[in-house]
mmCIF file of C-alpha atoms and ligand atoms in Angstrom:
data_model
loop_
_atom_site.group_PDB
_atom_site.id
_atom_site.type_symbol
_atom_site.label_atom_id
_atom_site.label_comp_id
_atom_site.label_asym_id
_atom_site.label_seq_id
_atom_site.Cartn_x
_atom_site.Cartn_y
_atom_site.Cartn_z
ATOM 1 C CA MET A 89 -12.436 -18.564 1.451
ATOM 2 C CA LYS A 90 -9.160 -16.211 1.808
ATOM 3 C CA THR A 91 -8.332 -13.858 4.784
ATOM 4 C CA LEU A 92 -6.083 -11.255 5.376
ATOM 5 C CA LEU A 93 -4.608 -10.828 8.648
ATOM 6 C CA VAL A 94 -3.381 -7.220 9.285
ATOM 7 C CA ILE A 95 -1.094 -7.525 12.100
ATOM 8 C CA ASP A 96 -0.435 -5.291 14.974
ATOM 9 C CA VAL A 97 -0.739 -1.926 13.161
ATOM 10 C CA GLN A 98 -0.583 -0.250 16.605
ATOM 11 C CA ASN A 99 0.585 3.254 17.254
ATOM 12 C CA ASP A 100 3.720 1.913 19.247
ATOM 13 C CA PHE A 101 5.043 0.065 16.190
ATOM 14 C CA CYS A 102 4.713 3.322 14.207
ATOM 15 C CA PRO A 103 7.136 6.309 13.898
ATOM 16 C CA GLY A 104 6.810 7.981 17.465
ATOM 17 C CA GLY A 105 5.474 5.089 19.199
ATOM 18 C CA SER A 106 7.696 3.284 21.767
ATOM 19 C CA LEU A 107 8.938 0.484 19.736
ATOM 20 C CA ALA A 108 8.524 2.368 16.556
ATOM 21 C CA VAL A 109 9.250 0.247 13.127
ATOM 22 C CA SER A 110 11.187 2.798 10.934
ATOM 23 C CA GLU A 111 8.600 3.860 8.264
ATOM 24 C CA GLY A 112 6.137 1.421 9.926
ATOM 25 C CA ASP A 113 3.469 3.962 8.740
ATOM 26 C CA ALA A 114 4.414 3.639 5.226
ATOM 27 C CA ILE A 115 2.812 0.406 4.125
ATOM 28 C CA ILE A 116 -0.889 1.473 5.620
ATOM 29 C CA PRO A 117 -1.682 2.759 2.180
ATOM 30 C CA VAL A 118 -1.098 -0.776 0.505
ATOM 31 C CA ILE A 119 -2.958 -2.600 3.583
ATOM 32 C CA ASN A 120 -5.849 -0.116 2.910
ATOM 33 C CA ASN A 121 -6.092 -1.402 -0.502
ATOM 34 C CA MET A 122 -5.789 -4.809 0.186
ATOM 35 C CA VAL A 123 -8.672 -4.352 2.847
ATOM 36 C CA ALA A 124 -10.870 -2.918 0.109
ATOM 37 C CA GLU A 125 -10.157 -5.618 -2.434
ATOM 38 C CA PHE A 126 -10.679 -8.557 0.267
ATOM 39 C CA TRP A 127 -14.228 -6.770 1.075
ATOM 40 C CA ALA A 128 -14.701 -6.440 -2.573
ATOM 41 C CA ASN A 129 -14.389 -10.274 -3.310
ATOM 42 C CA GLY A 130 -16.586 -11.286 -0.019
ATOM 43 C CA ASP A 131 -13.487 -12.618 1.588
ATOM 44 C CA LEU A 132 -12.637 -11.967 5.481
ATOM 45 C CA VAL A 133 -10.254 -9.718 6.970
ATOM 46 C CA ILE A 134 -8.689 -9.814 10.309
ATOM 47 C CA TYR A 135 -6.624 -7.395 12.793
ATOM 48 C CA THR A 136 -4.680 -8.416 15.679
ATOM 49 C CA LYS A 137 -3.455 -6.186 18.359
ATOM 50 C CA ASP A 138 -0.761 -6.562 20.674
ATOM 51 C CA TYR A 139 -2.646 -6.234 24.068
ATOM 52 C CA HIS A 140 -0.217 -6.011 27.193
ATOM 53 C CA PRO A 141 -1.122 -5.032 30.867
ATOM 54 C CA PRO A 142 1.497 -2.238 32.738
ATOM 55 C CA ASP A 143 2.999 -5.178 34.414
ATOM 56 C CA HIS A 144 3.761 -7.567 31.148
ATOM 57 C CA HIS A 145 6.838 -9.840 31.650
ATOM 58 C CA SER A 146 7.916 -8.991 28.028
ATOM 59 C CA PHE A 147 8.943 -5.489 29.174
ATOM 60 C CA LYS A 148 12.530 -4.924 30.019
ATOM 61 C CA THR A 149 11.033 -2.822 33.150
ATOM 62 C CA ASN A 150 9.041 -5.357 34.409
ATOM 63 C CA HIS A 151 11.261 -9.128 34.478
ATOM 64 C CA ALA A 152 14.696 -9.911 33.800
ATOM 65 C CA GLU A 153 13.923 -11.464 31.010
ATOM 66 C CA GLY A 154 12.093 -9.020 29.466
ATOM 67 C CA VAL A 155 13.458 -7.880 26.039
ATOM 68 C CA TRP A 156 11.194 -4.980 24.809
ATOM 69 C CA PRO A 157 9.998 -1.345 26.004
ATOM 70 C CA PRO A 158 6.993 -1.149 27.576
ATOM 71 C CA HIS A 159 4.732 -1.056 24.228
ATOM 72 C CA CYS A 160 1.211 -1.594 23.501
ATOM 73 C CA VAL A 161 -0.323 -1.273 27.004
ATOM 74 C CA GLN A 162 -3.892 -1.797 27.597
ATOM 75 C CA GLY A 163 -5.594 1.708 28.130
ATOM 76 C CA THR A 164 -3.042 4.013 26.229
ATOM 77 C CA ASP A 165 -2.570 6.085 22.729
ATOM 78 C CA GLY A 166 0.014 3.284 21.783
ATOM 79 C CA VAL A 167 -2.235 0.169 21.656
ATOM 80 C CA GLU A 168 -4.373 1.892 19.431
ATOM 81 C CA PHE A 169 -4.427 1.258 15.928
ATOM 82 C CA HIS A 170 -2.688 4.035 13.463
ATOM 83 C CA HIS A 171 -5.554 6.792 12.672
ATOM 84 C CA ASP A 172 -5.150 6.155 8.834
ATOM 85 C CA LEU A 173 -5.522 2.098 9.375
ATOM 86 C CA SER A 174 -9.018 1.067 7.513
ATOM 87 C CA VAL A 175 -10.247 -0.847 10.360
ATOM 88 C CA LYS A 176 -12.914 -3.309 8.985
ATOM 89 C CA GLY A 177 -13.300 -6.669 10.613
ATOM 90 C CA THR A 178 -12.866 -8.862 13.580
ATOM 91 C CA ILE A 179 -10.070 -7.897 15.956
ATOM 92 C CA PHE A 180 -8.250 -10.255 18.156
ATOM 93 C CA PHE A 181 -6.040 -9.694 20.974
ATOM 94 C CA LYS A 182 -2.857 -11.110 22.164
ATOM 95 C CA GLY A 183 -0.448 -10.876 25.200
ATOM 96 C CA PHE A 184 -3.122 -9.646 27.458
ATOM 97 C CA LEU A 185 -1.917 -11.948 30.309
ATOM 98 C CA THR A 186 0.941 -10.817 32.290
ATOM 99 C CA ASP A 187 3.047 -13.893 32.024
ATOM 100 C CA LYS A 188 1.961 -14.882 28.680
ATOM 101 C CA ASP A 189 3.265 -13.623 25.327
ATOM 102 C CA SER A 190 2.433 -14.510 21.822
ATOM 103 C CA TYR A 191 4.211 -13.013 18.441
ATOM 104 C CA SER A 192 1.920 -15.486 16.447
ATOM 105 C CA GLY A 193 -1.606 -14.026 15.943
ATOM 106 C CA PHE A 194 -2.762 -17.274 16.322
ATOM 107 C CA GLY A 195 -2.087 -16.961 20.008
ATOM 108 C CA GLY A 196 -4.545 -14.229 19.799
ATOM 109 C CA HIS A 197 -8.488 -14.743 21.256
ATOM 110 C CA LEU A 198 -11.619 -12.617 20.431
ATOM 111 C CA GLU A 199 -11.699 -11.462 24.006
ATOM 112 C CA LEU A 200 -9.810 -11.025 26.576
ATOM 113 C CA ASN A 201 -10.091 -14.460 28.256
ATOM 114 C CA GLN A 202 -8.285 -17.486 26.932
ATOM 115 C CA ASP A 203 -11.611 -19.499 26.937
ATOM 116 C CA SER A 204 -12.868 -17.170 23.980
ATOM 117 C CA PRO A 205 -12.592 -18.209 20.380
ATOM 118 C CA SER A 206 -8.925 -18.604 19.173
ATOM 119 C CA LEU A 207 -8.172 -16.938 15.713
ATOM 120 C CA GLU A 208 -7.681 -20.469 14.596
ATOM 121 C CA SER A 209 -11.212 -21.862 15.692
ATOM 122 C CA HIS A 210 -12.418 -18.403 14.269
ATOM 123 C CA LEU A 211 -10.910 -19.168 10.747
ATOM 124 C CA LYS A 212 -12.067 -22.792 10.867
ATOM 125 C CA SER A 213 -15.708 -21.884 11.785
ATOM 126 C CA LYS A 214 -15.613 -19.434 8.536
ATOM 127 C CA GLY A 215 -14.358 -22.279 6.408
ATOM 128 C CA VAL A 216 -11.046 -19.938 5.318
ATOM 129 C CA ALA A 217 -8.322 -22.174 3.439
ATOM 130 C CA GLU A 218 -6.395 -19.384 2.643
ATOM 131 C CA VAL A 219 -4.115 -16.840 4.637
ATOM 132 C CA VAL A 220 -2.313 -13.464 3.374
ATOM 133 C CA VAL A 221 -0.282 -11.757 6.304
ATOM 134 C CA VAL A 222 0.447 -8.145 6.384
ATOM 135 C CA GLY A 223 1.530 -5.818 9.162
ATOM 136 C CA LEU A 224 4.243 -5.474 11.880
ATOM 137 C CA ALA A 225 6.623 -6.132 12.437
ATOM 138 C CA LEU A 226 8.157 -8.685 9.476
ATOM 139 C CA ASP A 227 10.718 -10.073 11.367
ATOM 140 C CA TYR A 228 8.649 -10.876 14.685
ATOM 141 C CA CYS A 229 4.739 -10.871 14.563
ATOM 142 C CA VAL A 230 4.433 -11.224 10.899
ATOM 143 C CA LYS A 231 6.868 -14.096 10.689
ATOM 144 C CA ALA A 232 5.018 -16.099 13.714
ATOM 145 C CA THR A 233 1.952 -16.108 12.058
ATOM 146 C CA ALA A 234 2.724 -16.680 8.878
ATOM 147 C CA ILE A 235 4.619 -20.014 10.323
ATOM 148 C CA ASP A 236 1.795 -20.789 12.455
ATOM 149 C CA ALA A 237 -0.913 -20.349 9.824
ATOM 150 C CA HIS A 238 1.508 -22.574 7.359
ATOM 151 C CA LYS A 239 1.928 -25.206 10.496
ATOM 152 C CA LEU A 240 -2.114 -25.346 10.844
ATOM 153 C CA GLY A 241 -2.644 -26.009 7.192
ATOM 154 C CA PHE A 242 -3.532 -22.771 5.728
ATOM 155 C CA LYS A 243 -2.258 -21.839 2.173
ATOM 156 C CA THR A 244 0.227 -19.087 3.626
ATOM 157 C CA SER A 245 1.640 -15.699 1.874
ATOM 158 C CA VAL A 246 3.153 -12.606 2.945
ATOM 159 C CA VAL A 247 2.868 -9.659 1.126
ATOM 160 C CA LEU A 248 6.209 -7.737 1.491
ATOM 161 C CA ALA A 249 4.700 -4.422 0.399
ATOM 162 C CA GLY A 250 2.540 -4.619 3.321
ATOM 163 C CA THR A 251 5.090 -5.228 5.975
ATOM 164 C CA LYS A 252 8.268 -3.765 7.561
ATOM 165 C CA ALA A 253 10.589 -5.028 9.834
ATOM 166 C CA VAL A 254 11.935 -4.151 13.309
ATOM 167 C CA ASN A 255 15.657 -5.258 12.105
ATOM 168 C CA VAL A 256 17.033 -5.329 15.865
ATOM 169 C CA ASN A 257 20.099 -6.744 14.222
ATOM 170 C CA VAL A 258 20.914 -5.762 10.161
ATOM 171 C CA GLY A 259 19.722 -8.263 8.041
ATOM 172 C CA ASP A 260 16.822 -10.029 10.288
ATOM 173 C CA ASP A 261 14.269 -9.057 7.402
ATOM 174 C CA ALA A 262 16.486 -11.091 4.885
ATOM 175 C CA LYS A 263 16.730 -13.933 7.303
ATOM 176 C CA ALA A 264 13.007 -13.801 8.005
ATOM 177 C CA ILE A 265 12.300 -13.851 4.543
ATOM 178 C CA THR A 266 14.477 -16.873 3.832
ATOM 179 C CA GLU A 267 13.218 -18.818 6.896
ATOM 180 C CA MET A 268 9.414 -18.408 5.514
ATOM 181 C CA ARG A 269 10.648 -19.129 1.852
ATOM 182 C CA ASP A 270 12.076 -22.435 2.926
ATOM 183 C CA LEU A 271 8.921 -23.561 4.883
ATOM 184 C CA GLY A 272 7.053 -23.403 1.536
ATOM 185 C CA ILE A 273 5.340 -19.602 2.570
ATOM 186 C CA GLU A 274 4.934 -18.172 -0.294
ATOM 187 C CA ILE A 275 6.386 -14.510 -0.599
ATOM 188 C CA ILE A 276 4.997 -12.068 -2.887
HETATM 189 C C1 LIG B 76 6.029 -7.537 18.367
HETATM 190 C C2 LIG B 76 7.869 -7.087 19.638
HETATM 191 C C3 LIG B 76 7.127 -7.451 20.866
HETATM 192 C C4 LIG B 76 5.250 -7.427 17.067
HETATM 193 C C5 LIG B 76 5.003 -7.354 19.279
HETATM 194 O O1 LIG B 76 3.881 -6.980 16.772
HETATM 195 O O2 LIG B 76 6.085 -7.456 15.888
HETATM 196 N N1 LIG B 76 7.138 -6.841 18.591
HETATM 197 N N2 LIG B 76 5.499 -7.532 20.409
HETATM 198 ZN ZN1 LIG B 77 4.352 -7.322 22.301
#
């Protein structure tokens, strides 16, 4: 069994959002085709949402060590999936506690408490052996998710046409690709 992991395709990471990835929405048609293909093959499709409370510590406005503008705040439009995204599958939530963050989708849970099933336990219970990662952003959450998947023993690939980088620093995308490839993650 294979699963498509669609990471954080939310309004705040798309053009017009508070932490927009340039042309972040351009990957959506590619992802939608992959979603249809996985469903047609009887494979699994899973989505993650960055899902922060307003006082989250990753926000510069809240904490000295915060690095991001407020984004994906629960109850706002920015936290919602982009309206063009085809959403057909289970959603995992991450970053929902004030003082905990997770770039990786594997920090995600089925409900807003850490005792609810984790992404790893869900995938293992479904007999998933292979993971294909797409979404936003390549140099943060997509990379972290792919590395965790690889370390947890899943056969892991990232489809570049289905992801885009924030590139806080020029070349972060190339660095992320090299780092993943060197670990043995397949870059397609
Ligand atoms: C992300 C920065 C902060 C992401 C989430 O989804 O890549 N980046 N929170
Ligand atoms: Zn975040």
